[in-house]
Coordinates of C-alpha atoms in Angstrom, one line a residue:
K1 CA -6.4 -8.8 -174.9
E2 CA -8.0 -12.2 -174.6
H3 CA -6.9 -15.0 -172.3
D4 CA -8.7 -18.4 -172.6
T5 CA -8.1 -21.5 -170.4
P6 CA -9.4 -24.9 -171.6
Q7 CA -11.9 -26.4 -169.3
D8 CA -10.8 -29.3 -167.1
C9 CA -13.3 -30.9 -164.8
G10 CA -11.0 -33.7 -163.6
F11 CA -10.8 -35.0 -160.1
V12 CA -8.2 -32.6 -158.8
S13 CA -9.9 -29.5 -160.3
T14 CA -13.3 -30.6 -158.9
L15 CA -11.8 -31.2 -155.4
A16 CA -10.1 -27.8 -155.4
V17 CA -13.3 -26.0 -156.4
T18 CA -15.3 -28.0 -153.8
L19 CA -12.8 -26.9 -151.1
F20 CA -12.9 -23.3 -152.5
L21 CA -16.7 -22.7 -152.9
G22 CA -18.4 -25.6 -151.2
W23 CA -17.8 -24.8 -147.5
N24 CA -21.4 -23.5 -146.9
G25 CA -22.8 -26.9 -147.8
I26 CA -20.0 -28.8 -146.1
L27 CA -20.5 -27.0 -142.8
I28 CA -24.2 -27.5 -142.9
F29 CA -23.7 -31.2 -143.6
I30 CA -21.3 -31.6 -140.7
V31 CA -23.6 -29.8 -138.3
V32 CA -26.6 -32.0 -139.3
Y33 CA -24.5 -35.1 -139.1
L34 CA -23.3 -34.3 -135.6
A35 CA -26.8 -33.4 -134.4
L36 CA -28.2 -36.7 -135.6
L37 CA -25.4 -39.3 -135.6
G38 CA -22.3 -37.7 -134.2
S39 CA -20.5 -38.9 -131.1
V40 CA -19.4 -36.6 -128.3
R41 CA -15.8 -37.1 -129.4
E42 CA -16.6 -36.0 -133.0
Y43 CA -18.6 -33.0 -131.7
M44 CA -15.7 -31.9 -129.5
I45 CA -13.2 -32.2 -132.4
F46 CA -15.4 -30.1 -134.6
I47 CA -15.9 -27.4 -131.9
G48 CA -12.1 -27.4 -131.3
I49 CA -11.4 -26.8 -135.0
C50 CA -14.0 -24.0 -135.3
T51 CA -12.6 -22.4 -132.2
L52 CA -9.0 -22.4 -133.5
S53 CA -10.3 -21.0 -136.8
L54 CA -11.9 -18.1 -135.0
V55 CA -9.1 -17.5 -132.5
F56 CA -6.1 -17.5 -134.9
P57 CA -5.8 -14.8 -137.6
P58 CA -7.7 -15.6 -140.8
H59 CA -4.5 -15.9 -142.9
Y60 CA -3.0 -18.5 -140.4
P61 CA -0.9 -20.4 -141.2
P62 CA 0.4 -17.8 -143.7
C63 CA 2.8 -19.7 -145.9
L64 CA 0.7 -22.9 -146.1
G65 CA -2.5 -21.0 -146.4
S66 CA -1.2 -18.9 -149.3
R67 CA -0.1 -22.1 -151.1
I68 CA -3.5 -23.7 -150.6
G69 CA -5.3 -20.5 -151.8
S70 CA -3.2 -20.4 -154.9
W71 CA -3.8 -24.1 -155.6
M72 CA -7.6 -23.6 -155.3
V73 CA -7.6 -20.5 -157.6
I74 CA -5.4 -22.1 -160.3
N75 CA -7.6 -25.2 -160.4
A76 CA -10.8 -23.1 -160.4
E77 CA -9.4 -21.4 -163.5
K78 CA -9.2 -24.8 -165.1
Y79 CA -12.6 -26.1 -163.8
F80 CA -14.6 -23.2 -165.1
G81 CA -12.6 -22.8 -168.3
L82 CA -12.0 -19.1 -167.4
K83 CA -11.9 -16.7 -170.3
T84 CA -11.1 -13.0 -169.8
V85 CA -11.2 -10.2 -172.3
I86 CA -9.5 -6.8 -171.5
E87 CA -10.7 -4.1 -173.8
D88 CA -8.0 -1.5 -173.0
E89 CA -4.9 -3.2 -171.5
Q90 CA -2.7 -0.2 -172.2
Q91 CA -4.8 2.0 -170.0
L92 CA -4.3 -0.4 -167.1
I93 CA -0.6 -0.4 -167.8
D94 CA -0.6 3.4 -167.7
I95 CA -2.5 3.4 -164.4
S96 CA 0.0 0.9 -162.9
K97 CA 2.9 3.1 -163.8
Q98 CA 1.2 6.0 -161.9
N99 CA 0.8 3.8 -158.8
K100 CA -2.9 4.4 -158.7
A101 CA -5.6 1.9 -157.9
V102 CA -8.4 0.5 -160.0
I103 CA -11.8 -0.5 -158.7
F104 CA -13.1 -3.4 -160.7
A105 CA -16.9 -3.3 -160.3
F106 CA -18.0 -6.8 -161.1
E107 CA -21.5 -7.9 -161.9
P108 CA -23.6 -9.9 -161.4
H109 CA -23.5 -11.5 -158.0
D110 CA -25.9 -14.4 -158.9
L111 CA -25.9 -17.4 -156.5
I112 CA -22.2 -17.7 -156.0
P113 CA -20.0 -14.9 -157.5
Y114 CA -17.2 -17.3 -158.4
G115 CA -16.1 -15.1 -161.4
V116 CA -14.3 -12.7 -159.1
F117 CA -11.4 -15.1 -158.7
A118 CA -10.3 -14.1 -162.2
F119 CA -8.7 -11.0 -160.6
S120 CA -6.5 -13.0 -158.2
P121 CA -2.8 -12.0 -158.4
T122 CA -2.1 -15.7 -158.6
L123 CA -3.5 -15.9 -162.2
R124 CA -1.8 -12.7 -163.4
R125 CA -4.6 -11.9 -165.8
L126 CA -4.1 -8.2 -165.4
P127 CA -1.0 -6.2 -166.3
G128 CA 1.5 -4.4 -164.1
R129 CA 0.9 -3.5 -160.4
V130 CA -2.9 -3.7 -161.0
G131 CA -2.5 -7.5 -161.4
E132 CA 0.1 -8.0 -158.7
D133 CA -1.5 -6.5 -155.6
G134 CA -5.2 -6.8 -156.3
C135 CA -7.7 -8.5 -154.1
C136 CA -11.4 -9.3 -153.8
L137 CA -13.6 -7.6 -151.2
M138 CA -16.4 -9.8 -150.0
S139 CA -19.4 -9.6 -147.6
S140 CA -18.1 -9.1 -144.0
A141 CA -20.5 -11.8 -142.9
V142 CA -18.4 -14.5 -144.6
F143 CA -15.4 -13.7 -142.3
R144 CA -17.5 -14.3 -139.2
F145 CA -17.8 -18.0 -140.0
P146 CA -15.1 -20.5 -139.0
I147 CA -13.1 -22.1 -141.8
L148 CA -14.8 -19.9 -144.4
R149 CA -12.9 -16.9 -143.2
N150 CA -9.6 -18.8 -143.6
V151 CA -10.4 -20.2 -147.0
Y152 CA -11.3 -16.9 -148.6
T153 CA -8.5 -15.1 -146.9
W154 CA -6.0 -17.7 -148.3
A155 CA -7.6 -16.9 -151.7
N156 CA -6.7 -13.2 -151.3
S157 CA -10.0 -11.8 -150.2
L158 CA -10.9 -9.2 -147.5
P159 CA -14.1 -7.9 -145.9
V160 CA -15.8 -5.2 -148.0
D161 CA -16.0 -2.4 -145.4
K162 CA -15.3 1.3 -145.9
K163 CA -12.1 1.2 -143.9
T164 CA -10.6 -1.6 -146.0
F165 CA -11.8 0.0 -149.2
L166 CA -10.3 3.4 -148.4
N167 CA -7.0 2.0 -147.1
R168 CA -6.4 0.1 -150.3
L169 CA -7.3 3.0 -152.6
K170 CA -5.1 5.5 -150.7
N171 CA -2.2 3.1 -151.0
G172 CA -2.7 2.6 -154.7
K173 CA -3.8 -1.0 -154.3
S174 CA -6.5 -2.2 -156.7
L175 CA -9.6 -4.2 -155.7
T176 CA -12.5 -6.1 -157.1
F177 CA -16.0 -6.1 -155.5
I178 CA -19.6 -6.6 -156.5
P179 CA -21.6 -3.3 -156.1
G180 CA -25.0 -5.1 -156.0
G181 CA -23.7 -7.4 -153.3
V182 CA -25.8 -10.0 -151.4
Q183 CA -28.9 -8.0 -152.2
E184 CA -28.9 -9.4 -155.7
L185 CA -28.8 -12.9 -154.3
F186 CA -32.1 -12.5 -152.5
M187 CA -33.8 -10.8 -155.5
L188 CA -33.3 -14.0 -157.5
E189 CA -36.6 -15.8 -158.4
N190 CA -36.7 -19.6 -157.8
A191 CA -38.9 -20.0 -160.9
K192 CA -36.5 -18.0 -163.2
P193 CA -33.0 -19.4 -162.5
H194 CA -31.6 -18.0 -165.8
N195 CA -32.7 -14.4 -165.1
L196 CA -30.0 -11.8 -164.4
V197 CA -30.5 -9.5 -161.4
L198 CA -28.5 -6.2 -161.0
F199 CA -29.0 -4.0 -158.0
L200 CA -27.1 -0.9 -158.7
R201 CA -29.4 2.2 -158.6
S202 CA -28.6 2.9 -154.9
R203 CA -25.0 1.6 -154.9
K204 CA -23.0 4.8 -155.8
G205 CA -20.8 5.1 -152.7
F206 CA -17.8 3.5 -154.4
I207 CA -17.9 6.2 -157.1
K208 CA -17.5 8.9 -154.4
L209 CA -14.6 7.0 -152.9
A210 CA -13.0 6.7 -156.3
L211 CA -13.3 10.4 -156.9
S212 CA -11.9 11.3 -153.5
T213 CA -8.8 9.1 -154.0
G214 CA -8.2 9.7 -157.7
S215 CA -8.8 6.0 -158.4
S216 CA -10.2 4.6 -161.7
V217 CA -13.3 2.5 -162.0
A218 CA -13.5 -0.4 -164.5
P219 CA -16.9 -2.0 -165.1
V220 CA -16.7 -5.8 -165.4
F221 CA -19.4 -8.2 -166.5
G222 CA -19.2 -12.0 -165.9
F223 CA -20.9 -13.9 -168.7
G224 CA -22.3 -17.4 -168.2
M225 CA -22.8 -17.2 -164.4
N226 CA -26.6 -17.2 -164.4
G227 CA -28.0 -20.7 -164.2
S228 CA -24.7 -22.3 -163.2
Y229 CA -26.2 -23.7 -160.0
G230 CA -29.7 -24.9 -159.2
Y231 CA -31.1 -23.3 -156.1
W232 CA -34.1 -22.6 -153.9
L233 CA -34.1 -19.4 -151.8
P234 CA -36.4 -18.6 -148.9
K235 CA -38.4 -15.4 -149.3
G236 CA -39.9 -13.0 -146.8
R237 CA -39.2 -9.8 -144.8
L238 CA -36.5 -11.5 -142.6
M239 CA -34.4 -12.5 -145.6
E240 CA -34.8 -9.0 -147.0
M241 CA -33.5 -7.5 -143.8
Y242 CA -30.6 -9.9 -143.7
S243 CA -29.6 -8.9 -147.3

């Protein structure tokens, strides 16, 4: 089954995607601004907002946050002109009827793995229960930063740790994650922005979890992601250790 959305890069869609994916740059800009030009009052306001973001649960406020998350995802669908192709929809329907989970192993990570939002329940691109209760598991580091943790939680994302992984599979709830993870990001070469990097050889733990819980694994590939953003990445042992 194929589902194609016409691309729309209008003001609203661009604003939504900026608020969805642009907080790394926004937070850096705010910190630099405050360090160089900000007043004490502005500095205290920023510290207060960050503190509240870290103190309250990441889904807070639940109703408003969920609406904002859905709005961002729907507009991201338009902005990127999302196209999804499901090769065997009937099999996903059969799995849904059995109340079993599916692990959607998405590749590549590239600079920003924005393609994973295609699996959001808001868009209902997948059939049955698989498409209703799915979520995206992301690097746990993201959920340690103020505002970022709220934005991605609103967009139906969770930390990619073993406990979360197992709990979802045992309860028959599907998930999407990127096996290569952040490691693929730091393997990108600045001089070759259009190259694809896949780091999979040592990432087999999710297969063991799938076997132990009777869950299915669906390989997914995101076309058109490489070269979407210009970048420069620092190299060195410190960055390798971080990844």
